[in-house]
JSON list of C-alpha atoms in Angstrom, two decimals:
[
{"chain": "A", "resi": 1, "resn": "UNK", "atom": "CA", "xyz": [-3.54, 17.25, -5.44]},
{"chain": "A", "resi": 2, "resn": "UNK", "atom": "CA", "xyz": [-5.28, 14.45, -3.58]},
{"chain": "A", "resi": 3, "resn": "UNK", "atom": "CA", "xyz": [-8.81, 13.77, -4.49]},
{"chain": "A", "resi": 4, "resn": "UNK", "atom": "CA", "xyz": [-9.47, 13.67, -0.87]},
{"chain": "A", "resi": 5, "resn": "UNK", "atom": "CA", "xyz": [-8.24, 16.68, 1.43]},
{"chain": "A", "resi": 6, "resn": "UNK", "atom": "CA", "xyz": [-8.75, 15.63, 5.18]},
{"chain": "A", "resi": 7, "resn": "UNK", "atom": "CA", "xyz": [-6.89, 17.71, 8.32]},
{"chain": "A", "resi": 8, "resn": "UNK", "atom": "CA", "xyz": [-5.43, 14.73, 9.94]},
{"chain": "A", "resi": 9, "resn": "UNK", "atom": "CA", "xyz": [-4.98, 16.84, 13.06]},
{"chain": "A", "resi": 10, "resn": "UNK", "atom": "CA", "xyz": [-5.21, 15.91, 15.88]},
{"chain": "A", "resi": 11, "resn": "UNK", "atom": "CA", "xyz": [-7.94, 17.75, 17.71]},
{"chain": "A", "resi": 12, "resn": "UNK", "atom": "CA", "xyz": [-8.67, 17.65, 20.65]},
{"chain": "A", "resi": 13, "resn": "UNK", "atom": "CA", "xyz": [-12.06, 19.67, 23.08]},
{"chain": "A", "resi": 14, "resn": "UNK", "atom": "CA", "xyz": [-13.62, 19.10, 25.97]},
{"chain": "A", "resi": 15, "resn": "UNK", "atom": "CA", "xyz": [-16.27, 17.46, 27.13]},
{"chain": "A", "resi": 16, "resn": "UNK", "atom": "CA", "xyz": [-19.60, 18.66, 25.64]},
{"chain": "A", "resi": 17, "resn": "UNK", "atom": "CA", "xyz": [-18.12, 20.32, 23.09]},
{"chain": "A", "resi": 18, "resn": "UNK", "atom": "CA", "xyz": [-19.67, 20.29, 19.45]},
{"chain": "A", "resi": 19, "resn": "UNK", "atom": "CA", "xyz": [-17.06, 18.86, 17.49]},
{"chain": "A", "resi": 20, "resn": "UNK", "atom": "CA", "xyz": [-16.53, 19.84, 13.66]},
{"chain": "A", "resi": 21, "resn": "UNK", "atom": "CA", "xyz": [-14.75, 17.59, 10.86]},
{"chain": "A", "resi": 22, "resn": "UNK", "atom": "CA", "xyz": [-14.37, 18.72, 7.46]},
{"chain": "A", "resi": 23, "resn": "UNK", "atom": "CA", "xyz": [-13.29, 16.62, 3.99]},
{"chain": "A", "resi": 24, "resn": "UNK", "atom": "CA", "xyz": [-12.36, 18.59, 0.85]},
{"chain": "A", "resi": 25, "resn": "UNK", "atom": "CA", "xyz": [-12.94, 16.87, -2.89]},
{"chain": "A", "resi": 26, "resn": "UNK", "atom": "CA", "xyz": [-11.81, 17.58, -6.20]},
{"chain": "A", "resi": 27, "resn": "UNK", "atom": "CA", "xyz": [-13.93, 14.95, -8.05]},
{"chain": "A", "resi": 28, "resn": "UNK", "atom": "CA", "xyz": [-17.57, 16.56, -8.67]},
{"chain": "A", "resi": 29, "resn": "UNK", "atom": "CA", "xyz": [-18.71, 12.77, -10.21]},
{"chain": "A", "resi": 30, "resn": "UNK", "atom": "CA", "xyz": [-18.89, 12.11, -6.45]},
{"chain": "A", "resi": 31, "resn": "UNK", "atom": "CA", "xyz": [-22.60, 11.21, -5.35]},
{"chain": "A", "resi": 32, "resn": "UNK", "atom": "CA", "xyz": [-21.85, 9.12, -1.91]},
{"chain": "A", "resi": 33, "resn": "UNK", "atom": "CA", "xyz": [-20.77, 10.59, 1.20]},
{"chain": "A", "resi": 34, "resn": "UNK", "atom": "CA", "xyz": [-19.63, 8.32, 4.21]},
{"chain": "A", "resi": 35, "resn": "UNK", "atom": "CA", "xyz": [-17.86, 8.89, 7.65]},
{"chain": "A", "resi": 36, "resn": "UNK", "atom": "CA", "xyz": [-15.96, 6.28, 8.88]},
{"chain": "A", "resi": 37, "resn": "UNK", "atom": "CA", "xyz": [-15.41, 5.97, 13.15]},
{"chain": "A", "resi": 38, "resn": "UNK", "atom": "CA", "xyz": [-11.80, 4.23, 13.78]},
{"chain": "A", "resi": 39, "resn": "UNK", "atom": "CA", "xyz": [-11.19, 3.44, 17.18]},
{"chain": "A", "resi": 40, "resn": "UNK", "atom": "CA", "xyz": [-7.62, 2.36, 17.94]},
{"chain": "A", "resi": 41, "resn": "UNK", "atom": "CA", "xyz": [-6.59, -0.83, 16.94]},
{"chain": "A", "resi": 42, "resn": "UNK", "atom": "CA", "xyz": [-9.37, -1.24, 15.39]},
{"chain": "A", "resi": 43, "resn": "UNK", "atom": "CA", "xyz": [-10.93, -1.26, 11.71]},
{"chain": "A", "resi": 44, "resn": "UNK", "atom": "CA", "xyz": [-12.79, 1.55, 10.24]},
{"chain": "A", "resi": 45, "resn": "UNK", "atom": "CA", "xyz": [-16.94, 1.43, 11.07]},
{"chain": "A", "resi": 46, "resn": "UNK", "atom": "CA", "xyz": [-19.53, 3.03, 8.85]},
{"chain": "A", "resi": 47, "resn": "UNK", "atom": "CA", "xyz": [-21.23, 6.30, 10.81]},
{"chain": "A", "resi": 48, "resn": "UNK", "atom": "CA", "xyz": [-22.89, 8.09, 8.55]},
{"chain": "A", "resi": 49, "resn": "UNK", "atom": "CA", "xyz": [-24.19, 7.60, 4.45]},
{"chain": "A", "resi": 50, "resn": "UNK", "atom": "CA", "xyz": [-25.32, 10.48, 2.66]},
{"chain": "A", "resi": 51, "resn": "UNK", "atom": "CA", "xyz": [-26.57, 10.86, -0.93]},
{"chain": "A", "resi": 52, "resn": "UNK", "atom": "CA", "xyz": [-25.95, 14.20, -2.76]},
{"chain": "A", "resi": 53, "resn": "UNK", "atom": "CA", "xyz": [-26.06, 17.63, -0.98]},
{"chain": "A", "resi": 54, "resn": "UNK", "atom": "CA", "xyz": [-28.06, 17.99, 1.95]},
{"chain": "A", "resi": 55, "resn": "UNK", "atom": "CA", "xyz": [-27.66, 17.43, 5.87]},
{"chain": "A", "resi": 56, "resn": "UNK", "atom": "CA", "xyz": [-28.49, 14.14, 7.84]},
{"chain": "A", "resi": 57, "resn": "UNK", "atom": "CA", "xyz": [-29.03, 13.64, 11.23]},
{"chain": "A", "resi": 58, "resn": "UNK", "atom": "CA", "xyz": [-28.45, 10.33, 13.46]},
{"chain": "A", "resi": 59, "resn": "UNK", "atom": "CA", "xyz": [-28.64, 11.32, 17.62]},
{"chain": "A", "resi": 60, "resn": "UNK", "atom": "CA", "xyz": [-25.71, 13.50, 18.22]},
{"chain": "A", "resi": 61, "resn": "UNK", "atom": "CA", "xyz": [-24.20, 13.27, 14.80]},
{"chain": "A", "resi": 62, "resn": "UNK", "atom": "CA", "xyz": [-24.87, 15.79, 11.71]},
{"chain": "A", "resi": 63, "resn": "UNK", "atom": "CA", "xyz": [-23.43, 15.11, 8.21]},
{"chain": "A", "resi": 64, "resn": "UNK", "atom": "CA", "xyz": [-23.77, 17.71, 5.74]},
{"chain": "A", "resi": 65, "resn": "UNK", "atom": "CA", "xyz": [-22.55, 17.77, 1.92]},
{"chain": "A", "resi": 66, "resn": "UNK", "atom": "CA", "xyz": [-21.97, 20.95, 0.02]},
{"chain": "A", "resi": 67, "resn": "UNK", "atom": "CA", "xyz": [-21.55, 19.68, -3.63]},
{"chain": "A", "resi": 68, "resn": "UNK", "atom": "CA", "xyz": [-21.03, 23.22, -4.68]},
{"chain": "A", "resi": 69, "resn": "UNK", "atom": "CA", "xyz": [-17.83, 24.06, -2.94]},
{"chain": "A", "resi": 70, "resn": "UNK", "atom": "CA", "xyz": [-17.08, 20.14, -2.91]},
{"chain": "A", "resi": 71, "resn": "UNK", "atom": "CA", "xyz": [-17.34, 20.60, 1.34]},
{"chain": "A", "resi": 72, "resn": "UNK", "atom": "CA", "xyz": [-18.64, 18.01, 3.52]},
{"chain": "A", "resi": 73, "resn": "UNK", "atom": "CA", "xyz": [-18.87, 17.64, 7.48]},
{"chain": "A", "resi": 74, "resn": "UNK", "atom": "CA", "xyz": [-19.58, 15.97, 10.46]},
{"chain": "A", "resi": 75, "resn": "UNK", "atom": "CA", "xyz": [-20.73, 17.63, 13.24]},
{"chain": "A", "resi": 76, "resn": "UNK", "atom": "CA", "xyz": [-20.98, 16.06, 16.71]},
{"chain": "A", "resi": 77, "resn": "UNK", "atom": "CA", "xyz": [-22.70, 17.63, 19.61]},
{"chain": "A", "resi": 78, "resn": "UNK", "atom": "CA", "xyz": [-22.58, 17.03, 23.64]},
{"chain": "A", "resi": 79, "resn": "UNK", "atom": "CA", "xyz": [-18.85, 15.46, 22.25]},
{"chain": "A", "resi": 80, "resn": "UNK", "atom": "CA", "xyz": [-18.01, 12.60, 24.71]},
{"chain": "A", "resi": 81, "resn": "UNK", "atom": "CA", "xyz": [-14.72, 10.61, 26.04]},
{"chain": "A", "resi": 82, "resn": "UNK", "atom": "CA", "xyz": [-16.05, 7.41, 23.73]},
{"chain": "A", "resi": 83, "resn": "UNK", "atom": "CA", "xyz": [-16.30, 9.70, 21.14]},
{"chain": "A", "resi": 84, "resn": "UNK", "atom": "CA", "xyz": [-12.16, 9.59, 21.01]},
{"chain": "A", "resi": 85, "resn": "UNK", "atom": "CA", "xyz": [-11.07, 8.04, 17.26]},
{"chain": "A", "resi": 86, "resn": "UNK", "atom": "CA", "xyz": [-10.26, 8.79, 14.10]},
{"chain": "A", "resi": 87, "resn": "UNK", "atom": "CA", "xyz": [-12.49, 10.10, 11.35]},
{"chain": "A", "resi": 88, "resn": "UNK", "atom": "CA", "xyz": [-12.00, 9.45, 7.94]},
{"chain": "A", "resi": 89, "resn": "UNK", "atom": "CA", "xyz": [-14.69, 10.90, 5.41]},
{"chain": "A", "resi": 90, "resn": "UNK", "atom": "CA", "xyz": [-15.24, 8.57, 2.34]},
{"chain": "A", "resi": 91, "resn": "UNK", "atom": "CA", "xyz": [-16.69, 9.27, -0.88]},
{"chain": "A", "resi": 92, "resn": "UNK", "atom": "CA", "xyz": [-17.69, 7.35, -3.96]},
{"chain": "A", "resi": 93, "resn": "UNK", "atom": "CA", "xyz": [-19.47, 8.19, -7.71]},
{"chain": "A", "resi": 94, "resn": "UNK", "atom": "CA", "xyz": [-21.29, 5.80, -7.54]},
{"chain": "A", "resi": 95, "resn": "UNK", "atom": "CA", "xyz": [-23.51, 2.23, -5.80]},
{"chain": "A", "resi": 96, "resn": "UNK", "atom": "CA", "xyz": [-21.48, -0.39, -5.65]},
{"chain": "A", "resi": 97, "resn": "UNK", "atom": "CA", "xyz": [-18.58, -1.23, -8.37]},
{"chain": "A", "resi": 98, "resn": "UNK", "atom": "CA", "xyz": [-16.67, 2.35, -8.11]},
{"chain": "A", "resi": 99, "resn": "UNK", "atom": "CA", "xyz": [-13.39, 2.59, -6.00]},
{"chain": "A", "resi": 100, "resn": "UNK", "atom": "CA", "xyz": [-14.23, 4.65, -2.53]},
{"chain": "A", "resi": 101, "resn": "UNK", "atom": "CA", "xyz": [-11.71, 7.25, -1.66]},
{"chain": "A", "resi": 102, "resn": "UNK", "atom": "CA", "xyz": [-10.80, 7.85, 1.90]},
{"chain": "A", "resi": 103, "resn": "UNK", "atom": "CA", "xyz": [-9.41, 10.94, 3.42]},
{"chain": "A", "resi": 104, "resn": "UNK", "atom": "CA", "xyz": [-6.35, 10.36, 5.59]},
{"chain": "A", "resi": 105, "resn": "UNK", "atom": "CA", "xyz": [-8.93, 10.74, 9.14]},
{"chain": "A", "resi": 106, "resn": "UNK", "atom": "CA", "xyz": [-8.60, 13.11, 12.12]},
{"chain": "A", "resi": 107, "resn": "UNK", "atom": "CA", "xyz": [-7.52, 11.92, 15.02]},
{"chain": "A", "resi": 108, "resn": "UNK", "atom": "CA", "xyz": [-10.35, 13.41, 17.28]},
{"chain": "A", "resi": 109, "resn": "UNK", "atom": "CA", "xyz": [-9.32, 13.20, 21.41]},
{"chain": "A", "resi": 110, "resn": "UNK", "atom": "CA", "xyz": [-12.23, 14.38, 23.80]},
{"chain": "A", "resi": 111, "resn": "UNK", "atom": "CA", "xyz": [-11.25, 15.21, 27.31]},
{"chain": "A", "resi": 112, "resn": "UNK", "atom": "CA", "xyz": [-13.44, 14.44, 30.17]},
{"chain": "B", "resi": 1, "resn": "UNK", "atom": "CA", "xyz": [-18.61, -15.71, 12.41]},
{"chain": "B", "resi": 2, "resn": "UNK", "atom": "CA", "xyz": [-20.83, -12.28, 12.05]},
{"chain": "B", "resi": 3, "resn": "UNK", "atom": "CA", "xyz": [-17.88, -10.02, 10.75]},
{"chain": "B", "resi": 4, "resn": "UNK", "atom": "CA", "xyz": [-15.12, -10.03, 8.64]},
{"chain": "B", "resi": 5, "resn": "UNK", "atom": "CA", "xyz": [-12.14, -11.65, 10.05]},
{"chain": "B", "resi": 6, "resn": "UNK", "atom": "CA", "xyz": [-8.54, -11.26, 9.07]},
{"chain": "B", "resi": 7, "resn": "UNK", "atom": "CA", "xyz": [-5.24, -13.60, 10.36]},
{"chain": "B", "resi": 8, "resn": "UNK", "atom": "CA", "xyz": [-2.61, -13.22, 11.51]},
{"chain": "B", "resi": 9, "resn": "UNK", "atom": "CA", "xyz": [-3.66, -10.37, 13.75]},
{"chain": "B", "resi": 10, "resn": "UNK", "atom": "CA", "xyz": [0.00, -9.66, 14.14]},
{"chain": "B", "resi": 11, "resn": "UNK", "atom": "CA", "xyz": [2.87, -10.51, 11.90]},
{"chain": "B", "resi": 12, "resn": "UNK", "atom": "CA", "xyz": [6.43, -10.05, 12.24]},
{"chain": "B", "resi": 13, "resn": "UNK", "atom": "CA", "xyz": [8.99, -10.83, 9.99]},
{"chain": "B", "resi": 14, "resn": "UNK", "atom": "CA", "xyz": [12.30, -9.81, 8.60]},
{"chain": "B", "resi": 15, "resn": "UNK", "atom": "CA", "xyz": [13.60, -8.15, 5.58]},
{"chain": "B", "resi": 16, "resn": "UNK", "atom": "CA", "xyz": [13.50, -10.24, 2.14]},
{"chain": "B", "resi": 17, "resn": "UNK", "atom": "CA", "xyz": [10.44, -12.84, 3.26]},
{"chain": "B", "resi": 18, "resn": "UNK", "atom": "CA", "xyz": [7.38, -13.79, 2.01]},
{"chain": "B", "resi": 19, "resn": "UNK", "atom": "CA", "xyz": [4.62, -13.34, 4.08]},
{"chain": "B", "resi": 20, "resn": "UNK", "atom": "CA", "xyz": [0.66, -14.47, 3.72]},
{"chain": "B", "resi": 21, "resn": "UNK", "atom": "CA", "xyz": [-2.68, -12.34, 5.02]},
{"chain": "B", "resi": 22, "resn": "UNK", "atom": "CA", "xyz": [-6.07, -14.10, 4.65]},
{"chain": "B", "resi": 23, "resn": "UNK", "atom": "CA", "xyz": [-9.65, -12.46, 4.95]},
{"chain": "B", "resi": 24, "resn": "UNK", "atom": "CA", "xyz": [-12.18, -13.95, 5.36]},
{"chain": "B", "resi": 25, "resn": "UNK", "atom": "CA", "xyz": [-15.54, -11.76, 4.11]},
{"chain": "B", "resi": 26, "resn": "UNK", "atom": "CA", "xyz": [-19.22, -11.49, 5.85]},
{"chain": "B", "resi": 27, "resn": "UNK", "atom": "CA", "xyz": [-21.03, -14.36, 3.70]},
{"chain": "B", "resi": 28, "resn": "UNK", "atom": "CA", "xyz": [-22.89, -13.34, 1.11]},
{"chain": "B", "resi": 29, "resn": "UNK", "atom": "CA", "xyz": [-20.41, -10.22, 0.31]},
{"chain": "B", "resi": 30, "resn": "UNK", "atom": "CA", "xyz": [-19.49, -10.15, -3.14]},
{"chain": "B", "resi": 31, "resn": "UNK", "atom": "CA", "xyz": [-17.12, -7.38, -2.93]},
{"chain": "B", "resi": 32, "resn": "UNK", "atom": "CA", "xyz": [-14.18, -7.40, -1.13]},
{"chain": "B", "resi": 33, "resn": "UNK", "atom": "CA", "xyz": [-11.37, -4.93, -0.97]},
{"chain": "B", "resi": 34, "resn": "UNK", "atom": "CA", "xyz": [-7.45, -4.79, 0.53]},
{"chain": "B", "resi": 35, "resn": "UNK", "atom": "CA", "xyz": [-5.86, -1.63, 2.37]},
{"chain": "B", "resi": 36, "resn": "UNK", "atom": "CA", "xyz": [-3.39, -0.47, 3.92]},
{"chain": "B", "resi": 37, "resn": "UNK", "atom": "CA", "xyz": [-3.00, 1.65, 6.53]},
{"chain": "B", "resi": 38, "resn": "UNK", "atom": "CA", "xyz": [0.31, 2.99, 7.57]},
{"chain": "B", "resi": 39, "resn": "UNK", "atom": "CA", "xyz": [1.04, 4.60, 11.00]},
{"chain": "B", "resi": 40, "resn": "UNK", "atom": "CA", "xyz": [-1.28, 8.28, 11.61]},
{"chain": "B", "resi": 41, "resn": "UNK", "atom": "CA", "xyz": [-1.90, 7.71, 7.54]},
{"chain": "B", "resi": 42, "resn": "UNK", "atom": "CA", "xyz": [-5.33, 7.14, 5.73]},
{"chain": "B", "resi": 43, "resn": "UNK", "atom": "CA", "xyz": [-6.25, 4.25, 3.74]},
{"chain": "B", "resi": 44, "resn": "UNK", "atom": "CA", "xyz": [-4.15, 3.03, 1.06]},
{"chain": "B", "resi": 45, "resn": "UNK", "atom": "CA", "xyz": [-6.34, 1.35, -1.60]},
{"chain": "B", "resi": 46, "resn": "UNK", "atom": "CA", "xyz": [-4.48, -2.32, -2.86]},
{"chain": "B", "resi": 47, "resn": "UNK", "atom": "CA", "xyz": [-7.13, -4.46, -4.55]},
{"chain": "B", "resi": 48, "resn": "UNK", "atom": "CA", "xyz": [-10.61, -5.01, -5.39]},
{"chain": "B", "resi": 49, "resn": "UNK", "atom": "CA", "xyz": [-12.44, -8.28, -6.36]},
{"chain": "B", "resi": 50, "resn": "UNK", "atom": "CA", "xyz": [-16.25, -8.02, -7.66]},
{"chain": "B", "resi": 51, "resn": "UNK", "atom": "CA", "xyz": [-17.71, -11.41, -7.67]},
{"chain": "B", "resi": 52, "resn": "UNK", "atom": "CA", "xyz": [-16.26, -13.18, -10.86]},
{"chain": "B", "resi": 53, "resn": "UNK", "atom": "CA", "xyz": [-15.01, -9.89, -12.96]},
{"chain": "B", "resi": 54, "resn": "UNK", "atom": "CA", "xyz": [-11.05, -9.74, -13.15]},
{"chain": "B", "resi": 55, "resn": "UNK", "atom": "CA", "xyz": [-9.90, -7.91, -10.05]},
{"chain": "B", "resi": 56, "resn": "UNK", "atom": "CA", "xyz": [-8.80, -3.96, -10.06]},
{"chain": "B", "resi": 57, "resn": "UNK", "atom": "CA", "xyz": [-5.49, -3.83, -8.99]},
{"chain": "B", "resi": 58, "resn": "UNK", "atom": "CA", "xyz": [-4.43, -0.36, -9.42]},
{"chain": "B", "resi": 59, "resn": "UNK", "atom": "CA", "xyz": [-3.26, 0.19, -6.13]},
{"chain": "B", "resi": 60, "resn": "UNK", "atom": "CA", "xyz": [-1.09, -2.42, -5.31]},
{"chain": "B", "resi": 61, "resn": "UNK", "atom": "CA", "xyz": [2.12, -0.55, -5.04]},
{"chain": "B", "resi": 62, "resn": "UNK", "atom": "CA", "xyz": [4.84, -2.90, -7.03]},
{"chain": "B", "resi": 63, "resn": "UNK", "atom": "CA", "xyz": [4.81, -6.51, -8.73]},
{"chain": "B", "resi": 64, "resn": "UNK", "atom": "CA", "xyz": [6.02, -8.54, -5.57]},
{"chain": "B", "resi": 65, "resn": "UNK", "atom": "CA", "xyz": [1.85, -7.38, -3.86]},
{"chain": "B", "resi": 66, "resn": "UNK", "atom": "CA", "xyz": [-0.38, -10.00, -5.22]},
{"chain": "B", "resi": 67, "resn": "UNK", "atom": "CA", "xyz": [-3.99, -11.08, -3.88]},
{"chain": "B", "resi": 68, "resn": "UNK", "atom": "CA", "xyz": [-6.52, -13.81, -4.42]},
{"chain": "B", "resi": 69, "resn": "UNK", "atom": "CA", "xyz": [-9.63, -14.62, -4.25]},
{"chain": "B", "resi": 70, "resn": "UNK", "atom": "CA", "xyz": [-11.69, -18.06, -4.72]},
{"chain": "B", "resi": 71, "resn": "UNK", "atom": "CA", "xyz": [-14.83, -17.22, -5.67]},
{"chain": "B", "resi": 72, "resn": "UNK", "atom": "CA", "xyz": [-16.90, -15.11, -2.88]},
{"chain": "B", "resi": 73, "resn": "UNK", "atom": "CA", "xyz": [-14.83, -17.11, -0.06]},
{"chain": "B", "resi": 74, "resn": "UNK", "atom": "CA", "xyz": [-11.35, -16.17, 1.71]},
{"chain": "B", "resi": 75, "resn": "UNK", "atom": "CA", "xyz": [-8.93, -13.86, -0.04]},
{"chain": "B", "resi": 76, "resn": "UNK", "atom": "CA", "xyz": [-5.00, -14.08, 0.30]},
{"chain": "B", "resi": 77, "resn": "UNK", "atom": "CA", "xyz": [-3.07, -10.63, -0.04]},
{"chain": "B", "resi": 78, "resn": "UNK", "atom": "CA", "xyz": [0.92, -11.81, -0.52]},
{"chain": "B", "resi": 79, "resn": "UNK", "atom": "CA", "xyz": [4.07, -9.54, -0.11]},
{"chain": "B", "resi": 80, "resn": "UNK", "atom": "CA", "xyz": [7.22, -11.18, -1.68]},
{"chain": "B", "resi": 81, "resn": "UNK", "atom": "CA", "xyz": [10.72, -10.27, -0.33]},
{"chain": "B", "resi": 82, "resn": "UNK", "atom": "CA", "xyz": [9.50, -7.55, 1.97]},
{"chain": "B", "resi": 83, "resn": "UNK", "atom": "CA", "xyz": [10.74, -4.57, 2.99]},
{"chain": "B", "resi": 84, "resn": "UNK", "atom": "CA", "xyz": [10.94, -2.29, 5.62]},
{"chain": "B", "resi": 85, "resn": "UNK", "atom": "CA", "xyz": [8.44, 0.27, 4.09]},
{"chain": "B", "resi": 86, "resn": "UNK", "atom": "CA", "xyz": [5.55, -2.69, 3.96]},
{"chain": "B", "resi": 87, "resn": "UNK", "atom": "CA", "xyz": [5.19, -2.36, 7.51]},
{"chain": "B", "resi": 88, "resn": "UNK", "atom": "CA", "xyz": [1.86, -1.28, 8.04]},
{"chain": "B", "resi": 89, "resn": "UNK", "atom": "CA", "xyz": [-1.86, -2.28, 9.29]},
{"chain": "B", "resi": 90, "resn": "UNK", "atom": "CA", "xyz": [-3.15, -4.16, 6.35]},
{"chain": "B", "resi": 91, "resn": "UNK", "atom": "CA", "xyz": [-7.33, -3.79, 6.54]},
{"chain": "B", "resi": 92, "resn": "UNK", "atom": "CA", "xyz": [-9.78, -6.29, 4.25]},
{"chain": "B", "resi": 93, "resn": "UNK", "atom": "CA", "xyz": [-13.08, -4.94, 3.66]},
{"chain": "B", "resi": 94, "resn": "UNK", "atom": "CA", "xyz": [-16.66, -6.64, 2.03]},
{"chain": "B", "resi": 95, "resn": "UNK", "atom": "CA", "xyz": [-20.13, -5.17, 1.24]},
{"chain": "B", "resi": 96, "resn": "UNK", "atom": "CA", "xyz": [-22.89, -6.20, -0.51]},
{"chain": "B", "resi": 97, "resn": "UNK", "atom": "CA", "xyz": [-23.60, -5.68, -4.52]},
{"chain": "B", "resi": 98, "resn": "UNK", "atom": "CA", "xyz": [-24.73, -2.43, -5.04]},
{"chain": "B", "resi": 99, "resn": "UNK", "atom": "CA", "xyz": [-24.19, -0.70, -1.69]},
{"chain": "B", "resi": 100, "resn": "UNK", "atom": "CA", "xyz": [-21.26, 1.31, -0.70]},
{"chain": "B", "resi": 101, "resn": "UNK", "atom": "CA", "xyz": [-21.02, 0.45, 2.71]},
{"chain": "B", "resi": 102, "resn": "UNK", "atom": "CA", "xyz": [-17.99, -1.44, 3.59]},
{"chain": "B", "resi": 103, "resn": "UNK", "atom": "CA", "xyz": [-17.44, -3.99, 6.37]},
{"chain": "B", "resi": 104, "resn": "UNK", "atom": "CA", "xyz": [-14.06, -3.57, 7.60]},
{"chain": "B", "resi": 105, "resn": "UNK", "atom": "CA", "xyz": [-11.44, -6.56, 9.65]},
{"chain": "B", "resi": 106, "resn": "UNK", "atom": "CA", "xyz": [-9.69, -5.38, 12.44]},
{"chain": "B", "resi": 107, "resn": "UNK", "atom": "CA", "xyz": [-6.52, -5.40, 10.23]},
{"chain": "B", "resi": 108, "resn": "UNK", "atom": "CA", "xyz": [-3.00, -7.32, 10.41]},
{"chain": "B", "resi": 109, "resn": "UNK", "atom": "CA", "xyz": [-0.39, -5.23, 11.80]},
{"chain": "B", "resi": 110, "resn": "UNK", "atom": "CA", "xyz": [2.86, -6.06, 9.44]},
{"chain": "B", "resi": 111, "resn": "UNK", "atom": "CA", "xyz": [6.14, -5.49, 10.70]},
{"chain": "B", "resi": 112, "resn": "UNK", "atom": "CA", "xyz": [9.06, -5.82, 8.65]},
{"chain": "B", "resi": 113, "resn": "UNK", "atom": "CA", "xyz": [12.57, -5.99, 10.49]}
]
């Protein structure tokens, strides 16, 4: 089993749809909870940082952690055409000095 | 330069060569990590240097992967005798001390004839 469980997809909405992305863990030491934006051809760019459980907001994006069922997502609302990557979730026990696992990404496509 | 950079951005080469990818880090990044990336896959951790402590390498996936790093400069990832499977997008990463967030290169895309 991977530490990391990620649907790699690929999914794809409409315009203005709210988007959902989901990670899976097996490793309850994690504390550090990242989403990753990778457009094509293009290296991986940090989105959203979360400590612990809890839900953050940044404009149109929504990360929330579940440490009890080891759950985390990324919403995205009013979904866009720009908004067309992959998303890999990240995760990490620890600040600096512990390996960061990546889920394999979804490849997200949003249709104008 | 303001980001990490990585050359060659492109590398082609045939079965059985040596080939050479160089990062070059944000300054003042003390950690700095390989990848790889093969097609619709996540990423593949290789190699991590931390400053001056030895380097994990518990992901590089045989003996002819090596990397290097001088200091908190440039880093060389090397694949001897390659082969086909090695073809892939090869990412470098850096962050700060103490704070996850990783500063990716746009990659080299490896293909192995």
């Amino acid at each position: 089993q991977k530490e990391v469980e990620q649907d790699p997809g690929p999914l794809s909405v409409p315009e203005g749809a709210i988007v959902s992305l989901n990670c899976t863990y097996s490793n309850s030491a994690f504390q550090y909870f990242m989403w990753y934006r990778q457009y094509s051809r293009k290296g991986p760019e940090l989105l959203m940082y979360t400590y612990s459980s809890g839900n953050k907001e940044d404009g149109r994006f929504t990360a929330q952690v579940d440490k009890s069922s080891k759950y985390i997502s990324l919403f995205i609302r009013d979904s866009q055409p720009s908004d067309s990557a992959t998303y890999l979730c990240a995760m990490s026990a620890g600040s600096g000095g512990f390996k960061t696992i990546f889920g394999a990404g979804t490849r997200l496509f949003v249709k104008a | 330069g303001a980001g990490v950079s990585q050359s060659p951005s492109n590398k082609v080469t045939e079965k059985g060569k040596d080939v050479e990818l160089r990062c070059d880090p944000i300054s003042g990044h003390t950690a700095l990590y390989w990848y790889r990336q093969r097609l619709g896959q996540g990423l593949e951790f290789l190699i991590y240097f931390q400053g001056n402590s030895a380097p994990d390498k518990s992901g590089l996936p045989s003996d002819r992967f090596s990397a290097e790093r001088t200091g908190e400069s440039v880093s060389t990832l090397t694949i001897q005798r390659t082969q086909q499977e090695d073809s892939a997008v090869y990412l470098c990463a850096s962050r700060v001390a103490g704070v996850n967030e990783q500063f990716f290169g746009p990659g080299t895309r490896l293909t192995v004839l």
